[in-house]
Each structure stands twice: as structure tokens, then as C-alpha cells.
Coordinates of C-alpha atoms and ligand atoms in Angstrom, one line a residue:
X1 CA 129.9 81.6 62.5
X2 CA 131.6 82.3 65.8
X3 CA 129.1 84.3 67.8
X4 CA 131.8 86.0 69.8
X5 CA 133.2 87.7 66.7
X6 CA 130.4 89.6 65.1
X7 CA 132.0 93.0 65.3
X8 CA 135.6 93.2 66.5
X9 CA 137.8 96.2 67.0
X10 CA 141.5 95.6 67.5
X11 CA 143.7 98.5 68.7
X12 CA 141.6 100.9 66.7
X13 CA 142.6 104.6 66.8
X14 CA 141.2 107.5 64.9
X15 CA 142.7 110.9 65.6
X16 CA 141.3 113.9 63.9
X17 CA 144.6 115.8 64.2
X18 CA 148.2 115.0 65.0
X19 CA 148.6 117.7 67.6
X20 CA 145.9 116.5 70.0
X21 CA 144.5 113.1 70.5
X22 CA 140.9 114.0 69.7
X23 CA 138.9 111.0 68.5
X24 CA 139.4 107.5 69.9
X25 CA 142.6 105.7 70.9
X26 CA 143.4 102.0 71.1
X27 CA 139.9 100.6 71.3
X28 CA 139.6 96.9 71.7
X29 CA 136.0 95.6 71.6
X30 CA 134.2 92.4 70.7
X31 CA 130.5 92.7 70.1
X32 CA 128.3 89.6 70.0
X33 CA 125.5 89.2 67.5
X34 CA 122.1 90.2 68.8
X35 CA 123.6 92.2 71.8
X36 CA 122.3 95.5 72.9
X37 CA 125.4 97.6 73.5
X38 CA 125.3 101.0 75.1
X39 CA 128.2 103.4 74.7
X40 CA 128.2 105.9 77.6
X41 CA 130.6 108.8 78.1
X42 CA 130.6 112.5 78.6
X43 CA 130.4 114.9 75.6
X44 CA 133.5 114.7 73.5
X45 CA 134.6 111.3 74.8
X46 CA 134.5 109.8 71.3
X47 CA 131.1 108.1 71.2
X48 CA 130.1 109.4 67.8
X49 CA 133.6 108.7 66.4
X50 CA 133.3 105.1 67.5
X51 CA 130.0 104.6 65.8
X52 CA 131.2 106.2 62.6
X53 CA 134.2 103.9 62.6
X54 CA 132.0 100.8 63.0
X55 CA 129.7 102.1 60.3
X56 CA 132.6 102.7 57.9
X57 CA 132.1 106.5 57.6
X58 CA 135.5 107.0 59.1
X59 CA 138.7 104.9 58.6
X60 CA 140.9 104.1 61.6
X61 CA 144.5 105.5 61.5
X62 CA 145.7 102.3 63.1
X63 CA 144.1 99.0 64.0
X64 CA 141.4 97.0 62.3
X65 CA 137.7 96.5 62.4
X66 CA 136.2 93.2 61.5
X67 CA 132.5 92.6 60.7
X68 CA 131.5 88.9 60.7
X69 CA 135.2 88.1 60.4
X70 CA 135.9 90.2 57.3
X71 CA 137.7 93.5 57.1
X72 CA 135.3 96.4 57.3
X73 CA 135.8 98.9 54.4
X74 CA 136.5 102.5 55.3
X75 CA 135.1 105.4 53.3
X76 CA 138.0 105.3 50.8
X77 CA 137.5 101.7 49.9
X78 CA 133.8 102.1 48.9
X79 CA 131.8 104.1 46.4
X80 CA 129.2 104.9 49.0
X81 CA 130.6 105.0 52.5
X82 CA 128.7 103.0 55.1
X83 CA 128.0 99.3 55.5
X84 CA 125.0 97.8 53.7
X85 CA 124.1 95.5 56.6
X86 CA 124.1 98.3 59.0
X87 CA 121.9 101.4 59.5
X88 CA 122.9 104.4 61.5
X89 CA 120.5 107.0 62.9
X90 CA 122.1 110.3 63.9
X91 CA 120.9 113.5 65.3
X92 CA 120.5 115.0 61.8
X93 CA 117.8 112.7 60.6
X94 CA 118.4 112.9 56.8
X95 CA 114.7 113.1 56.1
X96 CA 113.1 114.7 53.1
X97 CA 111.4 117.5 55.1
X98 CA 108.8 118.4 52.5
X99 CA 107.7 114.8 51.8
X100 CA 105.2 113.0 54.0
X101 CA 106.0 110.6 56.8
X102 CA 104.7 107.6 54.8
X103 CA 106.8 108.5 51.7
X104 CA 109.9 109.1 53.8
X105 CA 109.7 105.6 55.2
X106 CA 108.4 103.8 52.1
X107 CA 111.0 105.3 49.8
X108 CA 113.8 103.2 51.3
X109 CA 112.1 100.0 50.1
X110 CA 112.2 98.7 46.6
X111 CA 109.3 99.0 44.1
X112 CA 109.4 95.3 43.2
X113 CA 106.5 94.6 45.5
X114 CA 104.3 97.7 45.7
X115 CA 101.6 96.1 47.9
X116 CA 104.2 94.6 50.3
X117 CA 106.0 97.9 50.5
X118 CA 102.8 99.7 51.5
X119 CA 101.9 97.0 54.1
X120 CA 105.4 97.0 55.6
X121 CA 105.5 100.8 55.8
X122 CA 102.1 100.7 57.7
X123 CA 103.4 98.0 60.1
X124 CA 106.5 99.9 60.8
X125 CA 104.6 103.1 61.5
X126 CA 102.3 101.3 63.9
X127 CA 105.3 99.6 65.5
X128 CA 106.7 103.0 66.4
X129 CA 103.4 104.7 67.0
X130 CA 103.6 107.2 64.1
X131 CA 100.8 105.8 61.9
X132 CA 98.6 108.7 62.7
X133 CA 101.2 111.0 61.3
X134 CA 101.4 109.2 57.9
X135 CA 100.1 112.1 55.9
X136 CA 102.0 114.9 57.7
X137 CA 105.1 116.5 56.2
X138 CA 108.3 116.2 58.2
X139 CA 108.4 120.0 58.7
X140 CA 105.2 119.7 60.6
X141 CA 106.6 117.2 63.1
X142 CA 108.2 117.7 66.5
X143 CA 111.8 116.7 67.0
X144 CA 110.8 113.5 68.8
X145 CA 108.4 112.5 66.0
X146 CA 111.1 113.1 63.4
X147 CA 113.4 110.9 65.4
X148 CA 110.9 108.1 65.2
X149 CA 110.5 108.5 61.5
X150 CA 114.3 108.3 61.1
X151 CA 114.3 105.2 63.2
X152 CA 111.5 103.6 61.1
X153 CA 113.4 104.3 57.9
X154 CA 116.5 102.5 59.4
X155 CA 114.7 99.5 60.8
X156 CA 112.3 98.8 57.9
X157 CA 115.3 97.6 55.8
X158 CA 116.0 94.9 58.4
X159 CA 119.6 95.7 59.0
X160 CA 121.8 93.3 60.9
X161 CA 123.2 96.2 63.0
X162 CA 121.5 99.3 64.1
X163 CA 123.8 102.2 65.2
X164 CA 122.0 104.9 67.1
X165 CA 123.6 108.2 68.0
X166 CA 121.6 109.8 70.8
X167 CA 118.2 108.7 69.5
X168 CA 116.3 109.9 72.5
X169 CA 117.8 113.4 72.7
X170 CA 114.7 115.2 71.5
X171 CA 112.1 113.2 73.3
X172 CA 110.0 113.8 76.4
X173 CA 110.0 111.3 79.2
X174 CA 106.8 109.4 78.0
X175 CA 108.0 109.0 74.4
X176 CA 111.4 108.1 75.6
X177 CA 110.1 105.2 77.7
X178 CA 108.0 104.0 74.8
X179 CA 110.9 104.1 72.4
X180 CA 113.2 102.3 75.0
X181 CA 110.6 99.6 75.1
X182 CA 110.4 99.4 71.3
X183 CA 114.1 99.1 70.9
X184 CA 114.3 96.4 73.6
X185 CA 111.6 94.6 71.6
X186 CA 113.6 95.0 68.4
X187 CA 116.7 93.6 69.8
X188 CA 114.9 90.7 71.6
X189 CA 112.6 89.6 68.8
X190 CA 114.4 90.5 65.6
X191 CA 117.9 89.7 66.9
X192 CA 119.2 93.0 65.6
X193 CA 122.5 94.0 67.1
X194 CA 122.1 97.5 68.5
X195 CA 124.8 99.9 69.5
X196 CA 123.3 102.9 71.2
X197 CA 125.1 106.1 72.1
X198 CA 123.5 108.2 74.8
X199 CA 124.5 110.9 77.2
X200 CA 121.7 109.6 79.5
X201 CA 123.1 106.7 81.5
X202 CA 119.6 105.4 82.2
X203 CA 119.3 104.3 78.6
X204 CA 122.4 102.2 78.9
X205 CA 121.4 100.9 82.3
X206 CA 117.9 99.8 81.3
X207 CA 118.5 98.6 77.8
X208 CA 122.0 97.2 77.4
X209 CA 123.4 93.7 77.6
X210 CA 126.8 95.2 77.5
X211 CA 127.8 98.7 78.4
X212 CA 131.0 100.4 77.3
X213 CA 132.3 103.4 79.2
X214 CA 134.3 106.0 77.1
X215 CA 136.6 108.7 78.5
X216 CA 138.8 110.9 76.5
X217 CA 138.6 108.5 73.6
X218 CA 139.5 105.4 75.5
X219 CA 137.4 102.5 76.7
X220 CA 138.0 102.6 80.4
X221 CA 135.7 99.7 81.3
X222 CA 133.0 97.5 79.9
X223 CA 130.6 94.8 81.0
X224 CA 127.1 94.1 82.2
X225 CA 125.3 97.3 83.3
X226 CA 124.4 95.9 86.7
X227 CA 127.9 94.9 87.5
X228 CA 129.5 98.2 86.3
X229 CA 127.0 100.2 88.3
X230 CA 127.5 98.3 91.5
X231 CA 131.2 98.0 91.2
X232 CA 132.7 100.6 88.9
X233 CA 136.5 100.7 88.4
X234 CA 136.5 104.4 88.0
X235 CA 135.1 107.4 89.8
X236 CA 134.2 108.8 86.4
X237 CA 132.0 105.8 85.8
X238 CA 130.2 106.1 89.1
X239 CA 129.4 109.7 88.6
X240 CA 128.3 109.1 85.0
X241 CA 126.0 106.3 85.8
X242 CA 124.5 107.1 89.1
X243 CA 123.8 110.1 91.2
X244 CA 126.8 109.1 93.4
X245 CA 128.4 111.6 95.7
X246 CA 132.1 111.8 96.4
X247 CA 133.8 112.4 99.8
X248 CA 137.5 113.0 100.3
X249 CA 138.8 110.2 102.5
X250 CA 139.4 112.4 105.5
X251 CA 135.8 113.7 105.5
X252 CA 134.5 110.2 105.1
X253 CA 136.5 109.2 108.3
X254 CA 134.5 111.8 110.2
X255 CA 131.3 109.9 109.5
X256 CA 132.9 106.5 110.3
X257 CA 133.9 105.3 106.8
X258 CA 137.5 104.3 106.8
X259 CA 139.4 104.0 103.5
X260 CA 143.1 103.8 102.5
X261 CA 142.2 105.3 99.1
X262 CA 141.8 109.1 98.5
X263 CA 138.0 109.1 97.9
X264 CA 134.9 107.4 99.0
X265 CA 131.8 107.4 96.8
X266 CA 128.2 106.5 97.7
X267 CA 125.1 106.1 95.7
X268 CA 122.2 107.9 97.5
X269 CA 120.2 104.7 97.5
X270 CA 122.8 103.0 99.7
X271 CA 121.9 105.4 102.5
X272 CA 119.3 103.7 104.6
X273 CA 117.0 105.3 107.2
X274 CA 117.0 102.9 110.1
X275 CA 117.2 102.9 113.9
X276 CA 119.8 100.4 115.0
X277 CA 122.9 100.3 117.1
X278 CA 125.1 101.0 114.0
X279 CA 123.0 103.9 112.8
X280 CA 124.2 107.5 113.2
X281 CA 122.3 110.7 113.6
X282 CA 122.3 113.2 110.8
X283 CA 120.4 116.5 110.4
X284 CA 118.2 117.1 107.4
X285 CA 119.7 120.2 105.8
X286 CA 117.6 120.3 102.6
X287 CA 114.9 118.5 100.8
X288 CA 114.5 118.3 97.0
X289 CA 111.1 117.1 95.8
X290 CA 111.4 114.8 92.8
X291 CA 107.9 113.5 92.3
X292 CA 107.5 110.0 93.7
X293 CA 110.6 110.5 95.8
X294 CA 112.7 113.1 97.5
X295 CA 116.3 113.6 97.7
X296 CA 117.5 114.6 101.1
X297 CA 120.7 116.5 101.9
X298 CA 121.9 115.2 105.3
X299 CA 124.8 116.5 107.5
X300 CA 126.9 115.0 110.3
X301 CA 130.2 116.3 111.6
X302 CA 130.2 118.9 108.8
X303 CA 130.0 116.2 106.2
X304 CA 127.1 116.3 103.7
X305 CA 125.6 113.2 102.2
X306 CA 122.6 112.6 99.9
X307 CA 119.8 110.1 100.5
X308 CA 116.7 108.9 98.7
X309 CA 113.4 109.1 100.6
X310 CA 110.5 107.2 99.0
X311 CA 107.9 108.7 101.2
X312 CA 107.9 112.4 100.3
X313 CA 106.8 114.7 103.1
X314 CA 107.9 112.4 105.9
X315 CA 110.9 114.5 107.0
X316 CA 111.3 118.2 107.8
X317 CA 114.2 120.5 107.4
X318 CA 116.3 120.7 110.6
X319 CA 115.1 117.4 112.0
X320 CA 117.4 114.6 113.1
X321 CA 117.4 111.2 111.4
X322 CA 119.0 107.9 112.1
X323 CA 120.9 106.6 109.1
X324 CA 123.1 103.6 108.1
X325 CA 125.6 103.7 105.2
X326 CA 125.2 100.2 103.8
X327 CA 127.9 100.3 101.2
X328 CA 130.6 102.6 99.7
X329 CA 133.1 102.6 96.9
X330 CA 136.8 103.6 97.2
X331 CA 138.9 105.3 94.6
X332 CA 142.3 107.0 94.4
Ligands
ADP401 P1 131.0 112.5 71.5 O1 130.2 111.9 70.4 O2 131.3 111.5 72.6 O3 130.6 113.8 72.0 P2 132.9 112.8 69.3 O4 133.3 111.4 68.8 O5 132.0 113.6 68.5 O6 132.5 112.7 70.8 O7 134.3 113.6 69.4 C1 135.4 113.1 70.1 C2 136.5 114.2 70.0 O8 136.9 114.3 68.7 C3 136.1 115.5 70.5 O9 137.2 116.1 71.2 C4 135.8 116.3 69.2 O10 136.0 117.6 69.4 C5 136.8 115.7 68.2 N1 136.2 115.7 66.9 C6 135.0 115.0 66.5 N2 134.8 115.2 65.2 C7 135.8 115.9 64.7 C8 136.2 116.4 63.4 N3 135.5 116.2 62.3 N4 137.4 117.2 63.3 C9 138.1 117.4 64.4 N5 137.8 116.9 65.6 C10 136.7 116.2 65.8
MG402 MG1 128.3 112.6 69.6

């Protein structure tokens, strides 16, 4: 099979009503088998709609979706909507809340091999670090734990495609990092194609082979996370992915950045503290402690910029610092 045509969307539009264009419009995508794809966009940009279309829960108004080269059936073409080779995990986990964790996971496997079913369920619970919760009922679990049970239920059937709609939304930072690592492992070792929707760009940046940026229902750019981050085509993307700050071109000129476009954008990590003949003096206006680093608000010629300081405590408010701006982006 052609690896480049695992899931293909051609001119796919799904509008919920005729009056407004809510949903997604003219989406063209080609997803490779085994890829980890992250869909990033602000709330309401059409992320969930896109996943539902690929899963077959929604039918496109126009355009076509192909899965392994064949037409993907929409909800009206199937008795039970959804694709058998795919699993989708959404924010409502669809768990049996009065049943135990073990039963919730085991129940998706067939009874043909009772011993194998048991073993597989334990392996899956261990894989996701929920084996200690086996005998707890879902109602007794935290949101993050429930999310992992839902994920276990989806993965245990070995789907070819795993569609995840905000799987980390209920998790604290530690759990989130663990689950990120688990998902990466899944995609690397089991070769599952994963499509992840997240409002946290870090998920996309750290996990994805391919990142898709959605805005108002349209794919505005896509590509490798590193490339999109370093060289976004849109201001929207830069502010979504990074902590970039925007300066109007005339303000930027006051600190020596010349652009023919209307806006200049800089990621704080591009601001370097350095004494050299090209560096300029800024005043530290404010300091925001972030744990292992600080964010500094700096000012020069009434223009405020933000910088990252990896040695917290090394600067004081009101002090002068020498700074070079290594790089900047330009947008209209
Ligand atoms: P996201 O997941 O990125 O937050 P959605 O795909 O849920 O975005 O929604 C995209 C747009 O479509 C939004 O404007 C939303 O209000 C609208 N929408 C989503 N679901 C429905 C629905 N069932 N009926 C009408 N409009 C909807
Ligand atoms: Mg959504």
C-alpha cells in the first residue's frame, strides 16, 4: 500500500449551519501510516469536528475522506457510526462509572480467550500505570485517572488509528508528562497512527511528527513542529505555539528592528543577554518567577519586550541589562 495515502482528506467541508461557516472548510490533508499528528488551534477552530469526520461520526457536506484508499463511511452509511479500525477518546470517557477499572478495560475484549483477556488487561493497566486502581470503581477516580482508563480501553483493541480529543485536559503536569511519553512509545513501537487534538501547543511540539494548525475551520499551515515553530507563516501560529510577543513595526524600529511588514514578532528565547558591540541597553521593568527560569519584562525607548532568564535571581527590577535580539519574524 502507498504509505503516503493512509488517511486522505480532499476538499472536506462540514458546516453545522448554512448561515455561518462553523465547522471546517476545504480541508486537504494526507496522513501517513504510523505518524503522530497533532492538531492545534484555538477553541472553536474545528479540531473536534475534524476528528469526528475522520472517525466517521460526521459526514462531510462536500469533499471526500479516504482510509487506506477506500471511501470512509459516514454515519448514515453504517449501522454503528465510527470506523472499526479506529478508536477515538474524547473528553466524555464513555466509561461504566459503577464498574471497576479492570472490568471497564477487559469488557472491550472478546471472551474467546478468558486467560488471554485477563493477561492483556493487566499488561495494559501496567503500561498506563493504573494497575493499582484495578479494583476501584470509576466514580472513585480522579479525572486524570479516568482519562487513562479510557485510553486503555481504546488501545487494548489494537486500533490502526487512535484519535485523541484533548486527552491531557484533566491531568496534572507529572501525569501529563508520563502520558506524553506513553503515547510516544505507542506510536513508535506499535506503529499506531495517532491524531491528537490539544489546546496545549507543547503536546504538539513535543510529540508530533506532523503538526496541523487550524484557524476558523481552515488548515492554515502544516508541517514538522520544529519548522513551523521556527518559521510560522502566520502570526496566529506563532502566538499559539510559543510565548511570542508582537510589536507594531514602528515600535520595533525604535529598538533597531527594521521591517517592511506591519508586525514584528519575537520568541522570548531569542532575546540574549550579552555584552557586545551590537547589544543594547534595556531596563528590567518586571520579573516573573517561573520555577527553573524567570521571565523578564524589559524596556527600551518605551518598547517592552520579554526575555527568558535561566538563572533566577540574577537580575533586579530597575537594573540595566545588555541585550541582543538574535532573530525576529515579520508579518502583515
Ligand atoms: P474545537 O474542537 O476546535 O473547539 P469544534 O470542532 O468543536 O471546535 O467546533 C468548531 C465550530 O463548529 C465552533 O464554532 C462550534 O461552535 C461549531 N459546532 C461544533 N459542533 C456543533 C454542533 N453540533 N452544532 C452546531 N455548531 C457546532
Ligand atoms: Mg473540541
